[in-house]
mmCIF file of C-alpha atoms and ligand atoms in Angstrom:
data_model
loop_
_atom_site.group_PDB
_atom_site.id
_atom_site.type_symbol
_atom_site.label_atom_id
_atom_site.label_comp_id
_atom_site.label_asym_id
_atom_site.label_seq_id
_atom_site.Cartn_x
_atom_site.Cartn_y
_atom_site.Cartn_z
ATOM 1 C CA UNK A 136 9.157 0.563 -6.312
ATOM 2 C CA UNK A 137 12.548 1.533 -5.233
ATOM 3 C CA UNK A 138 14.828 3.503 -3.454
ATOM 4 C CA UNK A 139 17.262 3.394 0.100
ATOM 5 C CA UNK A 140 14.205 4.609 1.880
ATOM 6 C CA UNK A 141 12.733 0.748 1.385
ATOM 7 C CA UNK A 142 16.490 -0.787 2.491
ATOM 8 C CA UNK A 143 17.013 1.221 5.007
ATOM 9 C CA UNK A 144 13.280 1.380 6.548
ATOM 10 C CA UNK A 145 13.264 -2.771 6.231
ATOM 11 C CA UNK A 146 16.830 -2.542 8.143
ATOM 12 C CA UNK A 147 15.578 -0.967 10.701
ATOM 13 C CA UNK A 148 12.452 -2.588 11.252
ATOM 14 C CA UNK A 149 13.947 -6.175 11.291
ATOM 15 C CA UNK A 150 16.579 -4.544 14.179
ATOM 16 C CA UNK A 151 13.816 -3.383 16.224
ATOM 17 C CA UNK A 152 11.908 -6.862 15.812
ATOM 18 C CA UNK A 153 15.373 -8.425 16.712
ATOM 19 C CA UNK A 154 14.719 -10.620 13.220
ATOM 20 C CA UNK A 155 16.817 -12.900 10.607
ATOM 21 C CA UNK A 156 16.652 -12.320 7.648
ATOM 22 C CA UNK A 157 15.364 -15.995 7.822
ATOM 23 C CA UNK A 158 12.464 -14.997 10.423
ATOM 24 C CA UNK A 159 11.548 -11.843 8.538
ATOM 25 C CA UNK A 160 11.169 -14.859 5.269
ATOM 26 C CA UNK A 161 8.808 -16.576 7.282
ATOM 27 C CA UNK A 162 6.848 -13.253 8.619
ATOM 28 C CA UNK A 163 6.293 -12.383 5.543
ATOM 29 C CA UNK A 164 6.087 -14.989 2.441
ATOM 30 C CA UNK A 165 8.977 -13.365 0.981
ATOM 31 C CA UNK A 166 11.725 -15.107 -0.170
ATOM 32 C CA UNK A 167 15.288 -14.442 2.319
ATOM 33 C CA UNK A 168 17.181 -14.024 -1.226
ATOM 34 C CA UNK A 169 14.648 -11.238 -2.254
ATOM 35 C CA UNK A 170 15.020 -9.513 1.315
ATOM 36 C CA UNK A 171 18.704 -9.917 1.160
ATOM 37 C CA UNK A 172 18.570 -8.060 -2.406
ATOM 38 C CA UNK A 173 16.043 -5.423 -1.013
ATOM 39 C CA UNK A 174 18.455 -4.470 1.813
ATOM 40 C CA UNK A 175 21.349 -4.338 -0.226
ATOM 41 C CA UNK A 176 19.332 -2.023 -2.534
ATOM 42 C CA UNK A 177 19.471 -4.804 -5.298
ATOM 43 C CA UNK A 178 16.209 -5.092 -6.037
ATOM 44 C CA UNK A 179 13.137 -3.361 -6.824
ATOM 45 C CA UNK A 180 10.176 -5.240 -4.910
ATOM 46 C CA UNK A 181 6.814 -5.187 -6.914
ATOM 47 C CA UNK A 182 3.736 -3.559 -4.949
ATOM 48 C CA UNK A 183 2.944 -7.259 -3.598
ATOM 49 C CA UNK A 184 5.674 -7.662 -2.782
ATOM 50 C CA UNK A 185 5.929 -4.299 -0.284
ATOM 51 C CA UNK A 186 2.470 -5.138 0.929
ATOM 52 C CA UNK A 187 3.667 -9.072 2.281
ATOM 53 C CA UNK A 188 6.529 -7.141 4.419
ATOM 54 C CA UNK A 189 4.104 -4.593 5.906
ATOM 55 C CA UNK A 190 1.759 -7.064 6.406
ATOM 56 C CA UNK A 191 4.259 -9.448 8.002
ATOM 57 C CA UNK A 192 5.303 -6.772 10.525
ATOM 58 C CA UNK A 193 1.661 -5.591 11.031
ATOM 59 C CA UNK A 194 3.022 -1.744 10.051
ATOM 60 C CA UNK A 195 1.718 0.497 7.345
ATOM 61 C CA UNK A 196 2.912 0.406 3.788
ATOM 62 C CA UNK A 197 4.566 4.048 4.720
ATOM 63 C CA UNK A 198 6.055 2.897 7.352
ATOM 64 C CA UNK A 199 8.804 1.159 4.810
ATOM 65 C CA UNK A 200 8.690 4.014 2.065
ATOM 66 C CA UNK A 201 8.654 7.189 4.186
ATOM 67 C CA UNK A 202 10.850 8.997 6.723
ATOM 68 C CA UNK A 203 10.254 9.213 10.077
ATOM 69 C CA UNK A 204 5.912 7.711 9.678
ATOM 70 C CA UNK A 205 5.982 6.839 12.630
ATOM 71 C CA UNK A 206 6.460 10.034 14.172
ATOM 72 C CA UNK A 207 4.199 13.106 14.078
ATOM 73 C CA UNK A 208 1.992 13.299 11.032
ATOM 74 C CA UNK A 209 3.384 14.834 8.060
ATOM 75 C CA UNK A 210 0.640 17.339 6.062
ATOM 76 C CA UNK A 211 3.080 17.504 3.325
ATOM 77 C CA UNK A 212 2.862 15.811 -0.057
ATOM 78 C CA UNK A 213 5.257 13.117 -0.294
ATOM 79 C CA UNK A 214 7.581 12.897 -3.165
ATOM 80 C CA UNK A 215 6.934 10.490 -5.882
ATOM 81 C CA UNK A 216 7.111 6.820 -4.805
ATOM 82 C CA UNK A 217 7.333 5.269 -8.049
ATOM 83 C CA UNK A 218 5.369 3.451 -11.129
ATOM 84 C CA UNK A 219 5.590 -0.476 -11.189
ATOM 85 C CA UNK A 220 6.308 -1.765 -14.384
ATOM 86 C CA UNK A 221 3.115 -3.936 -13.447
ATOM 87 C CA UNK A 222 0.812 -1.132 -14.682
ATOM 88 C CA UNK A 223 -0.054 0.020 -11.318
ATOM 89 C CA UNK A 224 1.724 3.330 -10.059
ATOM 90 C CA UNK A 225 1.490 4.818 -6.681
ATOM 91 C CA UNK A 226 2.350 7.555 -4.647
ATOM 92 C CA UNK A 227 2.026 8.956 -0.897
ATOM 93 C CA UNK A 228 -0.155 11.695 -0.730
ATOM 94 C CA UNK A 229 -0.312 11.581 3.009
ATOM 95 C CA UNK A 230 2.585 9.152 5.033
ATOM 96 C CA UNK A 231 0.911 7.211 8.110
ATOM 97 C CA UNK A 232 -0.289 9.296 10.784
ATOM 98 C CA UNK A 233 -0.910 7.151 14.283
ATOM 99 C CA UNK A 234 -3.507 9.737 15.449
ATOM 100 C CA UNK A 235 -5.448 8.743 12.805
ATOM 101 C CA UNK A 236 -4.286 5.669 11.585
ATOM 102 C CA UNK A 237 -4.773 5.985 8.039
ATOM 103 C CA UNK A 238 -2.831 6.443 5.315
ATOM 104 C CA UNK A 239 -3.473 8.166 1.786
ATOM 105 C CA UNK A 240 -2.019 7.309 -1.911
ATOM 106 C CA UNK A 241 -2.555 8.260 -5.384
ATOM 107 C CA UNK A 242 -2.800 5.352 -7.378
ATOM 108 C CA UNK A 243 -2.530 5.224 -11.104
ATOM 109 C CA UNK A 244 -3.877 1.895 -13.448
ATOM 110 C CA UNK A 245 -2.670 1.527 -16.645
ATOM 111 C CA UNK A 246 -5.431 1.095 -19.205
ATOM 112 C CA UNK A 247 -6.376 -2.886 -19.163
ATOM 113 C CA UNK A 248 -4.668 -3.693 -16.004
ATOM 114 C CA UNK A 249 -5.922 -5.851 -13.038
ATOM 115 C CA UNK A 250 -4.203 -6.359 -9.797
ATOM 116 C CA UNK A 251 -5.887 -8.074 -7.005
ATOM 117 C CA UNK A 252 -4.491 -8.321 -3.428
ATOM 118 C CA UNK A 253 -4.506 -10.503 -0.463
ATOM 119 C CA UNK A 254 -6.210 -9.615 2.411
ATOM 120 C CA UNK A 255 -4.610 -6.929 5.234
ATOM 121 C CA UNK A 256 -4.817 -7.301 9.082
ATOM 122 C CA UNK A 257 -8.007 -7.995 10.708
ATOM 123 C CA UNK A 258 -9.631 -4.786 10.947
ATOM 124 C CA UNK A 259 -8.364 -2.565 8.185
ATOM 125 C CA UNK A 260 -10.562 -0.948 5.915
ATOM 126 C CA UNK A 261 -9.482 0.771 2.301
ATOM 127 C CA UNK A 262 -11.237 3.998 0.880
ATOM 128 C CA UNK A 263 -11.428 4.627 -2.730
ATOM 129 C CA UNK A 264 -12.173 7.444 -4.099
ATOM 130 C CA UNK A 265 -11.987 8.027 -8.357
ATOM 131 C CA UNK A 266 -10.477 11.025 -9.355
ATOM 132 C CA UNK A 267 -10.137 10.467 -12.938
ATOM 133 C CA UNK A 268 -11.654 7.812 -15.525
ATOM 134 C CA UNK A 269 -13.567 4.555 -14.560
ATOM 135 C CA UNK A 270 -12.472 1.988 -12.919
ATOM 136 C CA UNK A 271 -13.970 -1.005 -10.708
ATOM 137 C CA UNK A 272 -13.070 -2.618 -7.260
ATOM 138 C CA UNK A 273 -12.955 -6.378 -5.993
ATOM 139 C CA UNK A 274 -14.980 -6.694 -2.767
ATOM 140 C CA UNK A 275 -16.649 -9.611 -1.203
ATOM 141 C CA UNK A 276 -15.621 -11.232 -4.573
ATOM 142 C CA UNK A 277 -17.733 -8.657 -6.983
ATOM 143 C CA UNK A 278 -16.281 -6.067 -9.404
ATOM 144 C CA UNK A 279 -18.036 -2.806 -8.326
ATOM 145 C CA UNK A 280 -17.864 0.184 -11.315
ATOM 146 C CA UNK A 281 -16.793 3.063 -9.641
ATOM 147 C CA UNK A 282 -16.913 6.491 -12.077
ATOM 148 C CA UNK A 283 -15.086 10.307 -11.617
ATOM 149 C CA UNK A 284 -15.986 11.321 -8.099
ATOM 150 C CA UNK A 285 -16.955 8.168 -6.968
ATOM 151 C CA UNK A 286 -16.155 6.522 -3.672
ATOM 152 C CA UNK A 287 -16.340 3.260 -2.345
ATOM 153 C CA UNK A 288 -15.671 1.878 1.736
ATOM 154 C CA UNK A 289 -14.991 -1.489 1.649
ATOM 155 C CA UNK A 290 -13.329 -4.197 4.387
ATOM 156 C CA UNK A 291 -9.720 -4.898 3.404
ATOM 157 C CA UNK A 292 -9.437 -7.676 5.485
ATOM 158 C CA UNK A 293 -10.637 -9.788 2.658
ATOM 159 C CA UNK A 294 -9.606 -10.570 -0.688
ATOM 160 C CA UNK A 295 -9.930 -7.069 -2.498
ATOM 161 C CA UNK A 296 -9.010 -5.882 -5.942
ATOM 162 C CA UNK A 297 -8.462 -3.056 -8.408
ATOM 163 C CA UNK A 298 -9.237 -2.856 -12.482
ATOM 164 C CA UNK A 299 -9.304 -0.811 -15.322
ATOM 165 C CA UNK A 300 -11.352 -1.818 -18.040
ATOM 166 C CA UNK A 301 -11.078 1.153 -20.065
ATOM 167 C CA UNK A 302 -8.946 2.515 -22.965
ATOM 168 C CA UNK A 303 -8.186 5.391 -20.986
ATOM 169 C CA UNK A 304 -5.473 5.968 -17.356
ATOM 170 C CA UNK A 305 -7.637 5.638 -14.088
ATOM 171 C CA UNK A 306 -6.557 7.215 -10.618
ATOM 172 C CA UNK A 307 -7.966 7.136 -7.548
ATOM 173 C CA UNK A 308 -6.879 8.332 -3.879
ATOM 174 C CA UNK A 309 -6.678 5.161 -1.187
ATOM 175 C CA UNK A 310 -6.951 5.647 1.919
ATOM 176 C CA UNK A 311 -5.765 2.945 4.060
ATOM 177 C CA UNK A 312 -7.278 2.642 7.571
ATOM 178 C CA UNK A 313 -5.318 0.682 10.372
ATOM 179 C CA UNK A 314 -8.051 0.985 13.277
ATOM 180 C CA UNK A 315 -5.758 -1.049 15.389
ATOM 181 C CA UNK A 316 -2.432 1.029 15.005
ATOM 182 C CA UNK A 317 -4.141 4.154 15.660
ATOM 183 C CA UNK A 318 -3.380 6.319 19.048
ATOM 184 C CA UNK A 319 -5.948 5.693 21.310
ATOM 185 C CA UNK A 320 -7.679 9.084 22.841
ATOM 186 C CA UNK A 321 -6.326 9.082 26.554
HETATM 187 MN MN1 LIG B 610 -5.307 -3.116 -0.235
#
Protein backbone atom coordinates (compact mmCIF):
# COMPACT_ATOMS: atom_id res chain seq x y z
CA UNK A 1 0.00 0.00 0.00
CA UNK A 2 1.62 2.99 -1.42
CA UNK A 3 1.70 5.87 -3.41
CA UNK A 4 1.47 10.16 -3.08
CA UNK A 5 -2.24 9.68 -3.21
CA UNK A 6 -1.90 8.25 0.68
CA UNK A 7 0.73 11.40 1.58
CA UNK A 8 -0.96 13.76 0.08
CA UNK A 9 -4.72 12.64 1.05
CA UNK A 10 -3.30 12.24 4.95
CA UNK A 11 -1.82 15.97 4.37
CA UNK A 12 -4.73 17.24 3.68
CA UNK A 13 -6.92 15.66 6.01
CA UNK A 14 -4.75 16.51 9.12
CA UNK A 15 -4.96 20.46 7.61
CA UNK A 16 -8.58 20.37 7.53
CA UNK A 17 -8.73 18.74 11.17
CA UNK A 18 -6.19 21.55 12.11
CA UNK A 19 -3.97 18.35 13.60
CA UNK A 20 -0.18 17.55 14.77
CA UNK A 21 1.27 15.15 13.63
CA UNK A 22 1.30 14.37 17.45
CA UNK A 23 -2.71 14.62 17.67
CA UNK A 24 -3.23 12.68 14.46
CA UNK A 25 -0.69 9.79 16.72
CA UNK A 26 -3.14 9.83 19.29
CA UNK A 27 -6.39 9.76 16.83
CA UNK A 28 -5.26 7.04 15.46
CA UNK A 29 -2.80 4.41 17.34
CA UNK A 30 -0.26 5.12 14.86
CA UNK A 31 3.00 5.88 15.69
CA UNK A 32 4.01 10.07 14.82
CA UNK A 33 7.40 8.50 13.27
CA UNK A 34 5.27 6.21 10.93
CA UNK A 35 2.93 9.28 9.96
CA UNK A 36 5.91 11.45 9.53
CA UNK A 37 7.35 8.64 7.03
CA UNK A 38 3.84 8.24 5.35
CA UNK A 39 3.71 11.98 4.52
CA UNK A 40 7.04 12.20 3.35
CA UNK A 41 6.19 9.22 1.08
CA UNK A 42 8.76 7.06 3.12
CA UNK A 43 6.83 4.43 3.94
CA UNK A 44 4.46 1.96 2.78
CA UNK A 45 1.68 1.54 5.61
CA UNK A 46 0.31 -2.12 5.86
CA UNK A 47 -3.64 -2.46 5.38
CA UNK A 48 -3.92 -2.02 9.36
CA UNK A 49 -2.23 0.31 9.34
CA UNK A 50 -4.52 2.53 6.60
CA UNK A 51 -7.58 1.29 8.40
CA UNK A 52 -6.30 2.96 12.18
CA UNK A 53 -5.98 6.48 10.18
CA UNK A 54 -9.44 6.21 8.58
CA UNK A 55 -10.76 5.06 11.55
CA UNK A 56 -9.11 7.78 13.62
CA UNK A 57 -10.61 10.49 11.38
CA UNK A 58 -14.00 8.65 11.14
CA UNK A 59 -13.55 8.86 6.97
CA UNK A 60 -13.61 6.01 4.54
CA UNK A 61 -10.59 3.98 3.62
CA UNK A 62 -10.98 5.86 -0.01
CA UNK A 63 -11.07 8.80 1.33
CA UNK A 64 -6.99 8.48 1.86
CA UNK A 65 -6.31 6.36 -1.42
CA UNK A 66 -8.54 8.09 -3.99
CA UNK A 67 -8.92 11.50 -5.65
CA UNK A 68 -11.41 13.76 -5.02
CA UNK A 69 -13.99 10.68 -2.74
CA UNK A 70 -15.41 13.00 -1.30
CA UNK A 71 -16.91 14.61 -4.13
CA UNK A 72 -19.48 13.22 -6.59
CA UNK A 73 -19.40 9.47 -6.95
CA UNK A 74 -17.06 8.08 -9.34
CA UNK A 75 -18.70 4.88 -11.56
CA UNK A 76 -15.30 4.28 -12.82
CA UNK A 77 -12.97 1.45 -11.87
CA UNK A 78 -10.23 2.67 -9.87
CA UNK A 79 -6.73 1.87 -10.76
CA UNK A 80 -4.89 -0.73 -8.90
CA UNK A 81 -4.30 0.10 -5.21
CA UNK A 82 -1.76 -2.34 -4.46
CA UNK A 83 -0.87 -6.03 -2.96
CA UNK A 84 0.50 -6.07 0.72
CA UNK A 85 3.31 -8.15 1.12
CA UNK A 86 1.01 -9.49 4.08
CA UNK A 87 -0.83 -11.80 1.64
CA UNK A 88 -3.81 -9.68 1.43
CA UNK A 89 -4.20 -7.48 -1.84
CA UNK A 90 -6.81 -4.94 -2.49
CA UNK A 91 -8.18 -2.72 -4.86
CA UNK A 92 -11.05 0.05 -5.33
CA UNK A 93 -13.61 -1.10 -7.44
CA UNK A 94 -15.89 1.72 -6.51
CA UNK A 95 -14.18 5.03 -4.39
CA UNK A 96 -16.67 6.32 -1.53
CA UNK A 97 -19.77 7.73 -2.69
CA UNK A 98 -21.65 10.00 0.23
CA UNK A 99 -25.06 9.37 -1.44
CA UNK A 100 -24.67 6.06 -0.63
CA UNK A 101 -22.16 5.74 1.79
CA UNK A 102 -20.53 2.68 0.85
CA UNK A 103 -17.61 1.78 -0.58
CA UNK A 104 -16.53 -1.32 -2.83
CA UNK A 105 -13.00 -3.33 -3.11
CA UNK A 106 -11.64 -6.34 -4.64
CA UNK A 107 -9.79 -8.14 -2.23
CA UNK A 108 -7.35 -10.89 -2.95
CA UNK A 109 -5.99 -13.66 0.01
CA UNK A 110 -3.09 -15.42 -0.57
CA UNK A 111 -3.53 -19.15 -0.11
CA UNK A 112 -3.07 -19.84 3.90
CA UNK A 113 -3.41 -16.34 4.97
CA UNK A 114 -5.45 -14.88 7.93
CA UNK A 115 -5.91 -11.29 8.73
CA UNK A 116 -8.31 -10.22 11.31
CA UNK A 117 -9.29 -6.56 12.01
CA UNK A 118 -10.39 -4.33 14.72
CA UNK A 119 -13.63 -3.12 14.84
CA UNK A 120 -14.89 0.17 12.53
CA UNK A 121 -17.20 3.03 13.75
CA UNK A 122 -20.35 2.28 15.44
CA UNK A 123 -22.67 1.56 12.77
CA UNK A 124 -20.76 0.27 9.80
CA UNK A 125 -21.55 -2.82 8.25
CA UNK A 126 -19.13 -4.91 5.61
CA UNK A 127 -20.58 -7.01 2.61
CA UNK A 128 -18.78 -9.93 1.29
CA UNK A 129 -19.38 -11.37 -1.52
CA UNK A 130 -16.91 -14.56 -3.02
CA UNK A 131 -16.09 -14.30 -6.41
CA UNK A 132 -13.55 -16.90 -6.71
CA UNK A 133 -12.38 -19.95 -4.40
CA UNK A 134 -13.41 -20.50 -0.68
CA UNK A 135 -12.78 -18.62 1.88
CA UNK A 136 -14.31 -17.92 5.52
CA UNK A 137 -15.18 -14.72 7.59
CA UNK A 138 -14.72 -13.79 11.42
CA UNK A 139 -18.04 -12.54 12.84
CA UNK A 140 -19.34 -12.46 16.31
CA UNK A 141 -16.10 -14.50 16.92
CA UNK A 142 -17.04 -17.62 14.41
CA UNK A 143 -15.30 -18.52 11.12
CA UNK A 144 -18.23 -18.66 8.61
CA UNK A 145 -17.24 -20.79 5.09
CA UNK A 146 -18.28 -18.72 2.47
CA UNK A 147 -17.96 -20.59 -1.29
CA UNK A 148 -18.00 -18.96 -5.22
CA UNK A 149 -21.05 -16.75 -5.25
CA UNK A 150 -21.50 -16.57 -1.80
CA UNK A 151 -22.35 -13.55 0.30
CA UNK A 152 -22.29 -12.74 3.73
CA UNK A 153 -23.78 -9.18 5.77
CA UNK A 154 -22.21 -8.94 8.81
CA UNK A 155 -21.76 -5.85 11.62
CA UNK A 156 -18.26 -4.38 11.31
CA UNK A 157 -18.44 -2.68 14.33
CA UNK A 158 -17.05 -5.70 16.01
CA UNK A 159 -14.07 -7.69 15.83
CA UNK A 160 -14.30 -9.19 12.17
CA UNK A 161 -11.93 -11.27 10.12
CA UNK A 162 -10.92 -12.76 6.78
CA UNK A 163 -9.16 -16.41 5.90
CA UNK A 164 -8.15 -18.61 3.36
CA UNK A 165 -7.79 -22.04 4.19
CA UNK A 166 -7.28 -23.35 0.87
CA UNK A 167 -4.38 -24.24 -1.50
CA UNK A 168 -5.83 -22.12 -3.99
CA UNK A 169 -6.11 -17.58 -4.35
CA UNK A 170 -9.55 -16.39 -2.89
CA UNK A 171 -11.26 -12.96 -3.89
CA UNK A 172 -14.10 -11.44 -2.86
CA UNK A 173 -15.80 -7.86 -3.46
CA UNK A 174 -16.28 -5.74 0.09
CA UNK A 175 -18.46 -3.47 0.34
CA UNK A 176 -18.02 -1.15 3.12
CA UNK A 177 -21.14 0.64 4.47
CA UNK A 178 -20.73 3.98 6.51
CA UNK A 179 -24.58 4.55 7.42
CA UNK A 180 -23.49 7.57 9.32
CA UNK A 181 -21.39 9.41 6.54
CA UNK A 182 -23.99 8.96 4.07
CA UNK A 183 -26.06 12.15 2.56
CA UNK A 184 -29.14 12.29 4.18
CA UNK A 185 -32.35 12.51 1.64
CA UNK A 186 -33.52 16.25 2.14
MN1 LIG B 1 -13.34 -4.41 7.89
Amino acid sequence: MTGDKLQINLKAARARAGLSLAQTSELTGVSKAMLGQIERGESSPTLATLWKIAKGFHLPLTAFLEDMVLTAGSFTPAPRIGHDRAGIGMHTVFAFDPRFGSETFVMTLEPGHRHETPSHDSGVVEDVFVIRGEMEVLTGGVWKRLHTGDGLRFPADQPHGYRNLTDEIAQFHNTIHYPRLALSEV
